[in-house]
Tab-separated table of C-alpha atoms in Angstrom:
chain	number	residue	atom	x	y	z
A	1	UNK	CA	-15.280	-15.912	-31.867
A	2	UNK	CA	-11.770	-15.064	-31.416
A	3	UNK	CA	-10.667	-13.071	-28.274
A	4	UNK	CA	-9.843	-9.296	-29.475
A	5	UNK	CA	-6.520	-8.748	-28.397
A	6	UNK	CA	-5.258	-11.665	-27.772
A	7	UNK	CA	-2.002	-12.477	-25.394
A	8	UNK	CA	1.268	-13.061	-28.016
A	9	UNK	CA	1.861	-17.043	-28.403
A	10	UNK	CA	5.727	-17.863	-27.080
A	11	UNK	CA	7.816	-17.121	-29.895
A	12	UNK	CA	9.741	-20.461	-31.494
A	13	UNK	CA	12.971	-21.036	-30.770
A	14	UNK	CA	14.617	-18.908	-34.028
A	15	UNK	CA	12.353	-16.018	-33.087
A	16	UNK	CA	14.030	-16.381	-29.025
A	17	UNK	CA	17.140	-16.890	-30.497
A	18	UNK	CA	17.203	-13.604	-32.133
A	19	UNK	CA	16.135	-11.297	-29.076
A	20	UNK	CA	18.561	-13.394	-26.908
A	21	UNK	CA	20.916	-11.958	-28.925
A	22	UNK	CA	20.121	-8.855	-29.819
A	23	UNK	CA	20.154	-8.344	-25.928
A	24	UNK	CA	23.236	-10.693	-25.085
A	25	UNK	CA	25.720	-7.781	-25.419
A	26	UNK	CA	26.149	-4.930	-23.357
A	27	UNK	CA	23.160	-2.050	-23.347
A	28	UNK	CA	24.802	1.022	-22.591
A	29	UNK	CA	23.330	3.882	-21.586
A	30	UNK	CA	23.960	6.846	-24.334
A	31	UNK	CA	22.224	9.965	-23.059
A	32	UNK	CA	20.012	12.346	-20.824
A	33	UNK	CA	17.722	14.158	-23.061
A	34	UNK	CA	15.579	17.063	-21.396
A	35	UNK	CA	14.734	18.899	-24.842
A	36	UNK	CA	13.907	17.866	-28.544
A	37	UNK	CA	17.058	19.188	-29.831
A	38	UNK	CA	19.200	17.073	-27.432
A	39	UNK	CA	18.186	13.875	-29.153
A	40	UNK	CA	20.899	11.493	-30.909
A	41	UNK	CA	21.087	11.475	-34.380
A	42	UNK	CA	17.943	9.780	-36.142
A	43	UNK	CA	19.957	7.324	-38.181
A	44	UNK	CA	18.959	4.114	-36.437
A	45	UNK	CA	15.085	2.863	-35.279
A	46	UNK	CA	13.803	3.329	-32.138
A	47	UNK	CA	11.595	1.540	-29.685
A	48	UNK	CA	10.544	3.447	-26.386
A	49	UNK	CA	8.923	2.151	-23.593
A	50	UNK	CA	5.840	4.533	-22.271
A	51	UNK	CA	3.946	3.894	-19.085
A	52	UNK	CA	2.249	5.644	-15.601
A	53	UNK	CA	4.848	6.461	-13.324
A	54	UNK	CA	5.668	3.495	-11.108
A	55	UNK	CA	4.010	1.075	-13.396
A	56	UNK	CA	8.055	-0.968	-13.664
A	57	UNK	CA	9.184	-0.068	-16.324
A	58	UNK	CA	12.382	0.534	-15.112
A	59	UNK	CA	12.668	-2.953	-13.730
A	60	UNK	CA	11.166	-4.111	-16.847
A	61	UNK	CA	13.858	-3.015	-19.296
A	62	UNK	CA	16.470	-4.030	-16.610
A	63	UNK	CA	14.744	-7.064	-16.924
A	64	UNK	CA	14.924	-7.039	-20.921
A	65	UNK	CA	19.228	-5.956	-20.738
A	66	UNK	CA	19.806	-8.383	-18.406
A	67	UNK	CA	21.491	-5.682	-16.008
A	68	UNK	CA	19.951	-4.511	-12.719
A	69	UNK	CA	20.474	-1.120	-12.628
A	70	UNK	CA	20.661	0.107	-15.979
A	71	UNK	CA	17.162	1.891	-15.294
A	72	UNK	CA	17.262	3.150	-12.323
A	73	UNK	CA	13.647	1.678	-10.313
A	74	UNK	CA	12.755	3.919	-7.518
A	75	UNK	CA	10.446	4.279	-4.821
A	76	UNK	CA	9.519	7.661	-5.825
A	77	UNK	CA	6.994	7.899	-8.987
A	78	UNK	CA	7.639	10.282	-11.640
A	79	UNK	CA	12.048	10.102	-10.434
A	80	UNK	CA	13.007	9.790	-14.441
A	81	UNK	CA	12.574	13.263	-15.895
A	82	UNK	CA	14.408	12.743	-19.129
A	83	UNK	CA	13.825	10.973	-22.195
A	84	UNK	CA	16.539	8.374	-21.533
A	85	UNK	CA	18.659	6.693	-24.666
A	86	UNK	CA	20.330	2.933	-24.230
A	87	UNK	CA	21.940	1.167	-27.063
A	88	UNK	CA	19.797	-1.521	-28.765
A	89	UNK	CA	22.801	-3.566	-30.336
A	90	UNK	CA	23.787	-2.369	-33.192
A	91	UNK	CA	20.100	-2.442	-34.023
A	92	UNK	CA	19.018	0.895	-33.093
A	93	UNK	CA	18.453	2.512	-29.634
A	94	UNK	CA	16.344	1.269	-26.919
A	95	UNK	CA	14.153	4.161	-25.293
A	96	UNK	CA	13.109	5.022	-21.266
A	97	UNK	CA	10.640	7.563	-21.927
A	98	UNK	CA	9.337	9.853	-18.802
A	99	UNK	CA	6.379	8.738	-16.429
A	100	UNK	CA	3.205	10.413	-16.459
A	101	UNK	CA	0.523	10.133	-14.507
A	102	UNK	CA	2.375	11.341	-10.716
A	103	UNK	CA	0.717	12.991	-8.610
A	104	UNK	CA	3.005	14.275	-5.905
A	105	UNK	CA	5.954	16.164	-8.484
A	106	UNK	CA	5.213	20.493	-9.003
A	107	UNK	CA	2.700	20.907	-11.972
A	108	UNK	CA	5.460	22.673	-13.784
A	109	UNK	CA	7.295	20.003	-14.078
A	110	UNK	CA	4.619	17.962	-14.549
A	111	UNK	CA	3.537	19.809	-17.547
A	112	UNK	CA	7.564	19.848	-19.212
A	113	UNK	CA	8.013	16.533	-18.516
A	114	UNK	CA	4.239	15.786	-20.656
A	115	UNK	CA	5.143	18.253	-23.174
A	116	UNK	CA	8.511	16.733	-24.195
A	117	UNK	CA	6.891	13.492	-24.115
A	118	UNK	CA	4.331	14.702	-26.959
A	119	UNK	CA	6.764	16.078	-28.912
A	120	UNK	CA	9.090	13.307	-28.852
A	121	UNK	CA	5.979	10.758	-29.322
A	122	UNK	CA	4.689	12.753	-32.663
A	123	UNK	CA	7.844	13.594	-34.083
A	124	UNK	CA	10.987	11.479	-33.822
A	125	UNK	CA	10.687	9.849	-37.966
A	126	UNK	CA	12.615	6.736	-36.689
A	127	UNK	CA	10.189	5.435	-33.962
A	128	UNK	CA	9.077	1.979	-34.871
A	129	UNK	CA	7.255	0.976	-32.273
A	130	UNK	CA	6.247	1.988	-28.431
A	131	UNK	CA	5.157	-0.389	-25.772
A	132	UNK	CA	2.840	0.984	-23.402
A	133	UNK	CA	3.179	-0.664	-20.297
A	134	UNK	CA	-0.181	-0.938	-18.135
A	135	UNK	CA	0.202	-2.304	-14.175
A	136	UNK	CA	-2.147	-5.741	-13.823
A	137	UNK	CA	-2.982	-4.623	-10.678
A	138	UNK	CA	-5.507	-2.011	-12.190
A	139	UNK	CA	-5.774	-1.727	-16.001
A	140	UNK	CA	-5.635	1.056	-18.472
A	141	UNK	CA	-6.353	4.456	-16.756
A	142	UNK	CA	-7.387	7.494	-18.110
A	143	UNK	CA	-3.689	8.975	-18.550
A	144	UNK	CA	-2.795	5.881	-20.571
A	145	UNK	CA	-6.370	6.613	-22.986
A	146	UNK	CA	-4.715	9.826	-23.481
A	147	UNK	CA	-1.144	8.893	-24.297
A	148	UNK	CA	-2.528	6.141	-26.664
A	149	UNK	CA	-4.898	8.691	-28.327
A	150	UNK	CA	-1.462	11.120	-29.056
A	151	UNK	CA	-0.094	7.785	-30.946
A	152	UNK	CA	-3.218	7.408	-32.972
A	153	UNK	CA	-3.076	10.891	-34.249
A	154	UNK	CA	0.515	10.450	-34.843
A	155	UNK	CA	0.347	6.969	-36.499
A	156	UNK	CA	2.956	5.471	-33.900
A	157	UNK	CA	1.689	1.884	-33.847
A	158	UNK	CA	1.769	0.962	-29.871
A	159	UNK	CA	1.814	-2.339	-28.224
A	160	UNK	CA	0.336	-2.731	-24.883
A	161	UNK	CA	2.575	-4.544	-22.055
A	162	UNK	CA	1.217	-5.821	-18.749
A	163	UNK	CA	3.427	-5.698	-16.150
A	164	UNK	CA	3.405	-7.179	-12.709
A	165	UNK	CA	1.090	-10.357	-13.613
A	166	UNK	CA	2.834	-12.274	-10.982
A	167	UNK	CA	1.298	-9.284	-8.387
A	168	UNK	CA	-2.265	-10.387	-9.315
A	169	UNK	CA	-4.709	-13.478	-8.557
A	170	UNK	CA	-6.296	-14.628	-11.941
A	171	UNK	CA	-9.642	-13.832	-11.522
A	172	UNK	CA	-8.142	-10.480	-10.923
A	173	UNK	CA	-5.669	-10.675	-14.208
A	174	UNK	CA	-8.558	-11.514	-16.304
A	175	UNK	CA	-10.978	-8.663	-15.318
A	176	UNK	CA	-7.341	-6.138	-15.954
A	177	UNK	CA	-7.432	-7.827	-19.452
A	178	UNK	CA	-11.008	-7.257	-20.180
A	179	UNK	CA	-10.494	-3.855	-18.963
A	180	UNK	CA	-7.564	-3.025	-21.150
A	181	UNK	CA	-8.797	-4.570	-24.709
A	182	UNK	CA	-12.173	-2.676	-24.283
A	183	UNK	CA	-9.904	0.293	-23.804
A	184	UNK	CA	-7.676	-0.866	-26.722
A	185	UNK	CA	-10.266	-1.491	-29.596
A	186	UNK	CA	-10.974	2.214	-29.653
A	187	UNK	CA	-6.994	3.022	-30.772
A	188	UNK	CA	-6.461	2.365	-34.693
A	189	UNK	CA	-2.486	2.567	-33.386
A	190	UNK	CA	-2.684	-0.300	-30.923
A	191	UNK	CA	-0.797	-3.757	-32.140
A	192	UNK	CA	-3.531	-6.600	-31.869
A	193	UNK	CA	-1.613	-8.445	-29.088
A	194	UNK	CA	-0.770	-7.837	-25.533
A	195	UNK	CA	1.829	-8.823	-23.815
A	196	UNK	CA	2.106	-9.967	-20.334
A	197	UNK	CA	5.019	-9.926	-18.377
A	198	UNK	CA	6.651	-10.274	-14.786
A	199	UNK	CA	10.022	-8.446	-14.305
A	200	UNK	CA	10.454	-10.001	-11.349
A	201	UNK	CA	9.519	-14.100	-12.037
A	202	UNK	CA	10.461	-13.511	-15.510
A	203	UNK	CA	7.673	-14.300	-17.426
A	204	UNK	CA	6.819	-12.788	-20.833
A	205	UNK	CA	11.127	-11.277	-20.801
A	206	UNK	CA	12.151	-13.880	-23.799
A	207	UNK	CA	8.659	-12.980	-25.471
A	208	UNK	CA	9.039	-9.171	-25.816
A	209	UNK	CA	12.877	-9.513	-26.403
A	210	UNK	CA	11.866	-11.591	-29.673
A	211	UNK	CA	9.295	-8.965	-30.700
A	212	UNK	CA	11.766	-6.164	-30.544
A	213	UNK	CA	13.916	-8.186	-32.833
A	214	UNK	CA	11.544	-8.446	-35.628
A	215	UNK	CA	11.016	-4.924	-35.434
A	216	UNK	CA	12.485	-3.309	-38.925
């Protein structure tokens, strides 16, 4: 019986031709955006990278641009409070979208930062995709249930990326995986493959780079 949700083969070489480069040029940051009318013009597609704060997803997409501090990693979970906007190319834009899940920022920002989040999740038209990104080190968590539950009621098809594989033994890694796809076959939104990644060793970067590139 085939393994629900299984981990995305390595892409041939045409397929990691094409997200080398789409990300060979230079990803430059565009905007800041703190409320829903501050967003760029929706005349391109989107992708937007979702995930617990401190998960690495900063370090991931530096990982993706090739640049080290385009997303500013920090120390300190929950540090990006805006819905950040990078150039994709000429493709479309590539998306930084707030953590959720802190613990230590003031609930009122807590709850702004998780309100523009919904409303950017169930209503920017030009979204094609979001990647959730879940930490190896401990699987999907209840805050990640209820961010992929928002993209099932708002037909957002999501992806689910594992980060920090490298951080993990494998014995460990495969009870994270089991955890995750029994989490995963309850979402109708969630793309059947995973994808597993190290920002730091580099493993799974040429994979998701393709992926974004045969995004339409």
């Amino acid at each position: 019986m085939p393994l629900p949700f299984p981990a995305v083969e390595e892409p041939d070489d045409a397929a990691r031709e094409l997200g080398r480069k789409l990300f060979a040029g230079e990803t430059q940051f565009v905007k800041g955006v703190v409320a829903m009318d501050g967003l760029p013009p929706a005349d391109r597609i989107e992708v937007c990278f979702a995930g617990r704060s401190n998960v690495g997803k900063s370090s991931l997409i530096n990982a993706l641009t090739g640049t080290k501090n385009l997303a500013r990693a920090s120390n300190t979970p929950g540090r990006t409070q805006e819905i950040n906007y990078f150039t994709l190319g000429e493709k479309g834009f590539l998306v930084d979208l707030p953590g959720y899940g802190y613990a230590n920022a003031p609930l009122p920002v807590v709850e702004k930062w998780q309100r523009l989040l919904k409303q950017y999740l169930s209503g920017r038209q030009t979204l094609r995709r979001a990647f959730v990104l879940i930490d190896a080190r401990h699987g999907v968590k209840k805050v990640d249930e209820d961010i992929m539950s928002l993209l099932d009621s708002a037909a957002v098809t999501f992806q689910t990326v594992l980060t920090k594989i490298d951080k993990v033994r494998k014995s460990d890694l495969e009870k994270s995986l089991r955890i995750t796809r029994e989490a995963l076959a309850k979402h109708p939104a969630a793309y059947p493959e995973l994808v597993l990644t190290s920002s730091e060793k580099g493993d799974g970067i040429a994979t998701l780079r393709s992926i974004i590139a045969g995004i339409d």
